CSV table of C-alpha atoms in Angstrom, one decimal:
chain,number,residue,atom,x,y,z
Q,653,MET,CA,26.2,-16.5,-11.3
Q,654,GLU,CA,25.0,-19.7,-12.9
Q,655,TYR,CA,21.6,-21.0,-11.7
Q,656,THR,CA,20.0,-24.5,-12.1
Q,657,GLY,CA,16.8,-24.9,-13.8
Q,658,ASN,CA,15.0,-25.6,-16.8
Q,659,LYS,CA,17.2,-24.6,-20.0
Q,660,PRO,CA,15.6,-22.8,-23.0
Q,661,GLN,CA,13.5,-25.5,-25.0
Q,662,ASP,CA,11.8,-25.5,-28.2
Q,663,ASN,CA,8.9,-27.3,-26.7
Q,664,ALA,CA,6.9,-25.2,-24.6
Q,665,THR,CA,5.3,-28.3,-22.6
Q,666,THR,CA,8.7,-28.8,-20.9
Q,667,VAL,CA,8.7,-25.2,-19.4
Q,668,THR,CA,7.4,-25.9,-15.8
Q,669,GLN,CA,9.5,-23.3,-14.0
Q,670,PHE,CA,11.1,-19.9,-14.4
Q,671,VAL,CA,14.2,-18.5,-12.9
Q,672,PHE,CA,14.4,-15.1,-11.7
Q,673,LEU,CA,17.5,-13.3,-12.8
Q,674,GLY,CA,16.6,-9.8,-11.0
Q,675,PHE,CA,19.4,-8.7,-8.7
Q,676,SER,CA,21.6,-11.9,-9.7
Q,677,GLU,CA,24.2,-9.3,-11.2
Q,678,LEU,CA,25.2,-8.1,-7.9
Q,679,PRO,CA,26.5,-11.2,-6.1
Q,680,ASN,CA,28.5,-9.1,-3.8
Q,681,VAL,CA,25.9,-7.4,-2.3
Q,682,GLN,CA,23.3,-9.9,-1.7
Q,683,GLY,CA,23.6,-9.5,2.1
Q,684,PHE,CA,23.3,-5.8,2.1
Q,685,LEU,CA,20.4,-5.9,-0.3
Q,686,PHE,CA,18.5,-8.7,1.9
Q,687,GLY,CA,19.1,-6.2,5.0
Q,688,MET,CA,17.9,-3.1,3.3
Q,689,LEU,CA,14.8,-4.7,1.9
Q,690,SER,CA,13.9,-6.4,5.2
Q,691,ILE,CA,14.2,-2.9,7.0
Q,692,MET,CA,11.9,-1.5,4.3
Q,693,TYR,CA,9.5,-4.5,4.7
Q,694,VAL,CA,9.4,-4.0,8.4
Q,695,ILE,CA,8.8,-0.3,8.0
Q,696,ILE,CA,5.9,-0.9,5.8
Q,697,LEU,CA,4.4,-3.5,8.3
Q,698,ILE,CA,4.9,-1.1,11.3
Q,699,GLY,CA,3.8,1.8,9.7
Q,700,ASN,CA,0.5,0.5,8.0
Q,701,SER,CA,-0.5,-1.7,11.1
Q,702,PHE,CA,-0.3,1.4,13.1
Q,703,ILE,CA,-2.7,3.3,11.1
Q,704,ILE,CA,-5.0,0.2,11.1
Q,705,VAL,CA,-5.0,-0.2,15.1
Q,706,ILE,CA,-5.1,3.5,15.8
Q,707,VAL,CA,-8.1,4.0,13.4
Q,708,ARG,CA,-9.8,0.7,14.9
Q,709,ILE,CA,-9.5,2.0,18.7
Q,710,ASP,CA,-9.8,5.7,18.7
Q,711,PRO,CA,-13.3,7.1,18.4
Q,712,SER,CA,-12.3,10.4,17.1
Q,713,LEU,CA,-11.1,8.7,13.9
Q,714,GLN,CA,-14.4,6.9,13.0
Q,715,LYS,CA,-14.8,8.9,10.1
Q,716,PRO,CA,-14.8,8.3,6.2
Q,717,MET,CA,-11.5,9.6,5.5
Q,718,TYR,CA,-9.9,7.1,8.1
Q,719,PHE,CA,-12.1,4.2,7.2
Q,720,PHE,CA,-10.5,4.4,3.5
Q,721,LEU,CA,-7.2,4.9,5.2
Q,722,ALA,CA,-7.4,1.8,7.2
Q,723,ASN,CA,-8.5,-0.2,4.0
Q,724,PHE,CA,-5.6,1.4,2.2
Q,725,SER,CA,-2.9,0.4,4.9
Q,726,PHE,CA,-4.1,-3.2,5.0
Q,727,LEU,CA,-4.1,-3.3,1.2
Q,728,GLU,CA,-0.5,-2.1,1.2
Q,729,ILE,CA,0.7,-4.9,3.5
Q,730,CYS,CA,-1.0,-7.4,1.2
Q,731,TYR,CA,0.2,-5.7,-1.7
Q,732,VAL,CA,4.0,-5.6,-0.6
Q,733,SER,CA,4.0,-9.1,0.7
Q,734,VAL,CA,2.8,-10.4,-2.6
Q,735,THR,CA,6.2,-9.4,-4.2
Q,736,LEU,CA,8.6,-8.5,-1.4
Q,737,LEU,CA,8.3,-11.6,0.7
Q,738,ARG,CA,9.5,-13.8,-2.5
Q,739,ILE,CA,12.2,-11.3,-3.2
Q,740,LEU,CA,13.6,-11.7,0.2
Q,741,TYR,CA,13.3,-15.6,0.1
Q,742,ASN,CA,15.1,-15.5,-3.4
Q,743,VAL,CA,18.1,-13.2,-2.1
Q,744,TRP,CA,18.5,-15.1,1.2
Q,745,THR,CA,18.4,-18.9,-0.2
Q,746,GLN,CA,19.9,-17.7,-3.7
Q,747,ASP,CA,17.3,-20.2,-5.1
Q,748,ARG,CA,15.5,-18.2,-7.8
Q,749,ARG,CA,13.3,-20.9,-9.3
Q,750,ILE,CA,9.6,-20.7,-9.2
Q,751,CYS,CA,7.1,-23.2,-10.6
Q,752,LEU,CA,4.7,-22.1,-13.3
Q,753,LEU,CA,1.6,-22.2,-11.0
Q,754,ALA,CA,3.2,-19.9,-8.2
Q,755,CYS,CA,4.2,-17.5,-10.8
Q,756,ALA,CA,0.7,-17.2,-12.1
Q,757,LEU,CA,-0.8,-16.9,-8.6
Q,758,GLN,CA,1.9,-14.1,-7.8
Q,759,LEU,CA,1.0,-12.3,-11.1
Q,760,LEU,CA,-2.8,-12.7,-10.4
Q,761,PHE,CA,-2.6,-11.3,-6.7
Q,762,PHE,CA,-0.2,-8.7,-7.9
Q,763,LEU,CA,-2.5,-7.4,-10.6
Q,764,ILE,CA,-5.8,-7.7,-8.4
Q,765,LEU,CA,-4.1,-5.9,-5.4
Q,766,ALA,CA,-2.5,-2.9,-7.6
Q,767,THR,CA,-5.9,-2.7,-9.3
Q,768,THR,CA,-7.5,-2.0,-5.7
Q,769,GLU,CA,-4.8,0.4,-5.0
Q,770,CYS,CA,-5.7,2.5,-8.2
Q,771,PHE,CA,-9.4,2.5,-7.2
Q,772,LEU,CA,-8.8,3.2,-3.5
Q,773,LEU,CA,-6.5,6.1,-4.0
Q,774,ALA,CA,-9.3,7.5,-6.6
Q,775,VAL,CA,-11.8,7.0,-3.8
Q,776,MET,CA,-9.6,8.8,-1.2
Q,777,SER,CA,-9.2,11.6,-3.4
Q,778,TYR,CA,-12.9,11.9,-4.2
Q,779,ASP,CA,-13.6,11.8,-0.4
Q,780,ARG,CA,-11.1,14.8,0.3
Q,781,TYR,CA,-12.8,16.6,-2.6
Q,782,VAL,CA,-16.0,16.3,-1.2
Q,783,ALA,CA,-14.9,17.2,2.3
Q,784,ILE,CA,-13.1,20.6,1.1
Q,785,CYS,CA,-15.2,21.5,-1.9
Q,786,ASN,CA,-18.6,20.7,-0.7
Q,787,PRO,CA,-18.5,20.3,3.1
Q,788,LEU,CA,-22.4,20.8,3.6
Q,789,HIS,CA,-23.1,17.9,1.5
Q,790,TYR,CA,-20.4,15.6,2.9
Q,791,PRO,CA,-22.4,13.6,5.6
Q,792,LEU,CA,-24.8,12.9,2.8
Q,793,VAL,CA,-22.5,11.7,0.0
Q,794,MET,CA,-20.0,10.0,2.3
Q,795,ASN,CA,-22.4,8.1,4.6
Q,796,PRO,CA,-21.4,4.7,6.0
Q,797,THR,CA,-23.5,2.9,3.4
Q,798,LYS,CA,-21.9,4.5,0.5
Q,799,CYS,CA,-18.2,4.4,1.9
Q,800,SER,CA,-18.6,0.6,2.4
Q,801,GLN,CA,-19.9,0.2,-1.1
Q,802,MET,CA,-17.1,2.3,-2.6
Q,803,ALA,CA,-14.5,0.2,-0.6
Q,804,ILE,CA,-16.1,-3.3,-1.6
Q,805,GLY,CA,-16.1,-2.1,-5.0
Q,806,SER,CA,-12.6,-1.0,-4.8
Q,807,TRP,CA,-11.6,-4.5,-3.5
Q,808,LEU,CA,-13.8,-6.6,-5.9
Q,809,GLY,CA,-13.7,-4.5,-9.1
Q,810,GLY,CA,-10.7,-5.6,-10.9
Q,811,ILE,CA,-10.9,-9.3,-9.9
Q,812,PRO,CA,-12.7,-10.9,-13.0
Q,813,VAL,CA,-10.6,-8.9,-15.5
Q,814,GLN,CA,-7.5,-9.6,-13.8
Q,815,ILE,CA,-8.2,-13.3,-13.8
Q,816,GLY,CA,-8.9,-13.0,-17.4
Q,817,GLN,CA,-5.5,-11.2,-17.9
Q,818,THR,CA,-3.6,-13.7,-16.1
Q,819,CYS,CA,-5.2,-16.6,-17.9
Q,820,ARG,CA,-4.2,-15.0,-21.2
Q,821,VAL,CA,-0.7,-14.3,-20.4
Q,822,PHE,CA,-0.3,-18.1,-19.1
Q,823,SER,CA,-2.0,-19.5,-22.2
Q,824,LEU,CA,0.9,-18.4,-24.3
Q,825,HIS,CA,3.8,-20.8,-25.3
Q,826,PHE,CA,7.1,-20.2,-23.6
Q,827,CYS,CA,9.7,-21.5,-25.9
Q,828,GLN,CA,12.4,-18.6,-25.9
Q,829,SER,CA,13.7,-19.2,-22.3
Q,830,ASN,CA,12.7,-19.7,-18.7
Q,831,ARG,CA,14.6,-17.1,-17.4
Q,832,ILE,CA,12.7,-14.1,-16.3
Q,833,ASP,CA,14.9,-10.8,-16.3
Q,834,HIS,CA,13.1,-9.4,-13.1
Q,835,PHE,CA,12.7,-10.0,-9.5
Q,836,PHE,CA,8.9,-11.1,-9.5
Q,837,CYS,CA,6.3,-12.4,-12.0
Q,838,ASP,CA,5.2,-9.3,-13.9
Q,839,ILE,CA,3.6,-9.1,-17.5
Q,840,PRO,CA,6.3,-7.3,-19.4
Q,841,PRO,CA,9.2,-9.7,-18.4
Q,842,ILE,CA,7.0,-12.8,-19.1
Q,843,LEU,CA,5.7,-11.6,-22.5
Q,844,LYS,CA,9.5,-11.6,-23.6
Q,845,LEU,CA,9.8,-15.2,-22.9
Q,846,ALA,CA,6.7,-16.1,-25.1
Q,847,CYS,CA,7.1,-17.4,-28.7
Q,848,GLY,CA,5.1,-16.2,-31.4
Q,849,ASP,CA,2.8,-12.8,-31.8
Q,850,THR,CA,2.2,-11.3,-28.6
Q,851,SER,CA,1.0,-8.1,-29.9
Q,852,GLU,CA,-2.7,-8.9,-29.0
Q,853,ASN,CA,-1.6,-9.5,-25.5
Q,854,GLU,CA,0.2,-6.1,-25.5
Q,855,LEU,CA,-2.9,-4.3,-26.7
Q,856,PHE,CA,-5.1,-6.0,-24.2
Q,857,VAL,CA,-2.4,-4.7,-21.5
Q,858,TYR,CA,-2.6,-1.2,-22.8
Q,859,ILE,CA,-6.5,-1.2,-22.4
Q,860,LEU,CA,-6.3,-2.5,-19.1
Q,861,VAL,CA,-3.9,0.2,-18.0
Q,862,MET,CA,-5.9,2.9,-19.7
Q,863,GLY,CA,-9.1,1.6,-17.6
Q,864,PHE,CA,-7.3,0.7,-14.3
Q,865,VAL,CA,-4.4,3.0,-14.1
Q,866,ALA,CA,-4.7,6.0,-16.2
Q,867,PHE,CA,-8.5,6.8,-15.8
Q,868,PRO,CA,-8.2,6.8,-11.9
Q,869,PHE,CA,-5.2,8.9,-12.1
Q,870,MET,CA,-7.0,11.6,-14.1
Q,871,LEU,CA,-9.9,11.4,-11.5
Q,872,ILE,CA,-7.3,11.9,-8.9
Q,873,LEU,CA,-5.9,14.8,-10.7
Q,874,GLY,CA,-9.2,16.5,-11.4
Q,875,SER,CA,-10.0,16.2,-7.6
Q,876,TYR,CA,-6.9,17.7,-6.5
Q,877,SER,CA,-7.1,20.6,-9.0
Q,878,LYS,CA,-10.5,21.4,-7.6
Q,879,ILE,CA,-9.0,20.9,-4.1
Q,880,ILE,CA,-6.2,23.4,-4.9
Q,881,ALA,CA,-8.6,25.9,-6.4
Q,882,THR,CA,-10.7,25.8,-3.2
Q,883,ILE,CA,-7.5,26.2,-1.0
Q,884,VAL,CA,-6.5,29.1,-2.9
Q,885,LYS,CA,-9.6,30.9,-1.5
Q,886,LEU,CA,-8.9,30.3,2.0
Q,887,PRO,CA,-8.8,33.5,4.0
Q,888,THR,CA,-5.5,33.1,5.9
Q,889,ALA,CA,-2.0,32.3,4.4
Q,890,THR,CA,-1.1,29.9,7.2
Q,891,ARG,CA,-4.1,27.7,6.3
Q,892,ARG,CA,-3.2,27.9,2.7
Q,893,ALA,CA,0.4,27.0,3.3
Q,894,LYS,CA,-0.7,23.9,5.6
Q,895,ALA,CA,-3.3,22.9,3.1
Q,896,PHE,CA,-0.9,23.0,0.1
Q,897,SER,CA,1.8,21.1,2.1
Q,898,THR,CA,-0.4,18.3,2.6
Q,899,CYS,CA,-2.0,18.1,-0.9
Q,900,SER,CA,1.5,18.4,-2.3
Q,901,SER,CA,3.1,15.6,-0.5
Q,902,ARG,CA,0.2,13.3,-1.2
Q,903,LEU,CA,0.0,14.2,-4.9
Q,904,MET,CA,3.7,13.7,-5.1
Q,905,VAL,CA,3.4,10.0,-3.9
Q,906,VAL,CA,0.4,9.3,-6.2
Q,907,VAL,CA,2.4,10.7,-9.2
Q,908,LEU,CA,5.5,8.4,-8.4
Q,909,PHE,CA,3.3,5.5,-8.1
Q,910,PHE,CA,1.0,6.0,-11.3
Q,911,GLY,CA,3.7,7.5,-13.3
Q,912,SER,CA,6.2,4.8,-12.7
Q,913,ALA,CA,3.4,2.1,-13.3
Q,914,THR,CA,2.2,3.8,-16.5
Q,915,ILE,CA,5.7,4.0,-18.1
Q,916,ASN,CA,6.4,0.5,-17.2
Q,917,TYR,CA,3.4,-0.9,-19.0
Q,918,PHE,CA,2.9,1.5,-21.6
Q,919,ARG,CA,6.2,1.0,-23.3
Q,920,PRO,CA,6.4,-1.4,-26.0
Q,921,LYS,CA,8.0,-4.8,-25.4
Q,922,SER,CA,10.9,-3.8,-28.1
Q,923,ILE,CA,12.1,-1.0,-25.9
Q,924,HIS,CA,12.0,-2.6,-22.5
Q,925,SER,CA,15.3,-2.5,-20.4
Q,926,PRO,CA,15.7,-5.0,-17.6
Q,927,VAL,CA,17.4,-2.5,-15.3
Q,928,THR,CA,14.9,0.3,-16.1
Q,929,ASP,CA,11.9,-2.2,-15.6
Q,930,GLN,CA,13.3,-3.1,-12.3
Q,931,ILE,CA,13.8,0.5,-11.0
Q,932,LEU,CA,10.5,1.4,-12.2
Q,933,SER,CA,9.0,-1.7,-10.5
Q,934,LEU,CA,10.8,-1.0,-7.1
Q,935,SER,CA,9.2,2.6,-7.2
Q,936,TYR,CA,5.7,1.2,-7.1
Q,937,THR,CA,5.9,-2.0,-5.4
Q,938,VAL,CA,8.2,-1.1,-2.4
Q,939,VAL,CA,9.0,2.8,-2.2
Q,940,THR,CA,5.6,4.2,-2.4
Q,941,PRO,CA,4.0,1.8,-0.1
Q,942,MET,CA,6.7,2.6,2.5
Q,943,LEU,CA,6.2,6.4,2.0
Q,944,ASN,CA,2.3,6.2,2.2
Q,945,PRO,CA,2.0,5.7,6.1
Q,946,LEU,CA,4.5,8.7,6.6
Q,947,ILE,CA,2.5,10.8,4.4
Q,948,TYR,CA,-1.0,9.7,5.4
Q,949,SER,CA,-0.3,9.7,9.2
Q,950,LEU,CA,2.7,11.5,10.4
Q,951,ARG,CA,1.6,14.6,8.6
Q,952,ASN,CA,-2.1,14.3,10.0
Q,953,LYS,CA,-2.7,16.0,13.2
Q,954,ASP,CA,-5.7,14.0,14.1
Q,955,VAL,CA,-3.6,10.8,13.6
Q,956,ILE,CA,-0.8,12.1,15.7
Q,957,ALA,CA,-3.3,13.5,18.4
Q,958,ALA,CA,-4.8,10.0,18.7
Q,959,LEU,CA,-1.4,8.3,19.0
Q,960,ARG,CA,-0.5,10.8,21.9
Q,961,ARG,CA,-3.9,9.8,23.6
Q,962,VAL,CA,-3.4,6.2,23.1
Q,963,LEU,CA,0.1,6.1,24.3
Q,964,LEU,CA,-0.8,8.5,27.3
Q,965,LYS,CA,-3.7,6.0,28.2
Q,966,ILE,CA,-1.3,3.0,27.9
Q,967,SER,CA,1.4,4.5,29.8
Q,968,SER,CA,-1.0,5.7,32.7
Q,969,HIS,CA,-2.7,2.6,32.9
Q,970,SER,CA,0.5,0.4,33.0
Q,971,LEU,CA,1.8,2.8,36.0
Q,972,MET,CA,-1.4,2.6,37.9
Q,973,TYR,CA,-1.6,-1.1,37.7
Q,974,LYS,CA,2.0,-1.5,38.6
Q,975,ILE,CA,1.5,0.5,41.7
Q,976,VAL,CA,-1.5,-1.6,42.7
Q,977,PHE,CA,0.1,-4.8,42.5
Q,978,ASN,CA,3.5,-3.7,43.8
Q,979,LEU,CA,2.4,-1.9,47.0
Q,980,GLY,CA,0.0,-4.6,48.4
Q,981,THR,CA,-0.3,-3.0,51.7
Q,982,GLN,CA,-1.6,0.2,50.2
Q,983,ARG,CA,-4.3,-1.3,47.8
Q,984,ARG,CA,-7.1,-0.1,49.8
Q,985,ILE,CA,-5.8,3.5,49.1
Q,986,ILE,CA,-4.9,3.1,45.4
Q,987,PHE,CA,-7.9,1.3,44.1
Q,988,PRO,CA,-10.5,4.1,45.0
Q,989,TRP,CA,-7.9,6.7,43.3
Q,990,LEU,CA,-7.6,4.5,40.4
Q,991,CYS,CA,-11.3,4.2,39.9
Q,992,TYR,CA,-11.9,7.7,40.2
Q,993,THR,CA,-9.0,8.6,37.5
Q,994,ASN,CA,-10.8,6.1,35.3
Q,995,VAL,CA,-14.3,7.6,35.8
Q,996,LEU,CA,-12.8,10.9,35.5
Q,997,LEU,CA,-11.1,10.2,31.9
Q,998,SER,CA,-14.4,9.1,30.6
Q,999,TYR,CA,-15.8,12.6,30.6
Q,1000,PRO,CA,-15.1,14.7,27.5
Q,1001,MET,CA,-14.3,17.8,29.5
Q,1002,ALA,CA,-11.7,15.9,31.4
Q,1003,GLN,CA,-10.2,14.4,28.2
Q,1004,ARG,CA,-9.8,17.8,26.8
Q,1005,VAL,CA,-8.0,19.1,29.9
Q,1006,LEU,CA,-5.9,16.0,30.6
Q,1007,LEU,CA,-5.2,14.8,26.9
Q,1008,PRO,CA,-4.7,18.0,25.0
Q,1009,GLY,CA,-4.4,17.8,21.2
């Protein structure tokens, strides 16, 4: 398939746009690809939005664990939107061009949000470590002030460095070609287009990956190793099995995210394969964000119980108000009963009886 755009130039100043080649080798499945990616994006939006809303409105989820989970869900929506919306646009319109500034901005926001995700995953694992291994110190260690500080630090910690990283990449001269053999602006495929020696840029990438990816991953593994050691000491086999199931599923998603990102960035430019790069990139840009809501919410009994309470209240209130407004002649009977029910549901004892779980 042929694409219009700048042809490879010897003068770097003539390169004003790039052309994505990712997925272009599959012209017969563009419709299927668009539909599949659209469904995945909708699942990510619905799953993470559900977590944010539930944590916001349910009083029983006002805990550090769910505070970080809501931050993480909002992050996932932003993180996926930076890349996947552009991919969907490219596949739908078949216009795969992107100007230099838009590419730089996409790379910048992708790197910032990816760094935030690494930090937040490390913070969330530390939260679970303190809750399980040092439960008596948990209220003191994970107080609201420290939780806010850790969340803000996760969001802002990587911004200055990633701005510098993006500036370094786009200060290079692109004289080889303007065609990016990828589906979004990422560092390895962009470095392939640069002329001259890029070893210094590659070294800088390795250093950042060590600090922002490998180091948080080591902290997460250390936290989960302590958690597993504590779980082994639990008195009953049922509790051990349940705790192992939860930890193993979370650890599996974490390993998939960090493992694919580390492999993608640690490999030398000379052995990069476009197909391998795209598969690895899909795993940490689309697959893991889609799995995270399932792992962190549907396998969490507190979130499921909160969802049941919210749905029950919504359904009961909608039914009551429908009866009130449809049966006008019986309003004087319905309204006292409605008020009595609402007052009754406000008491904790009644909630436990009427809204189990």
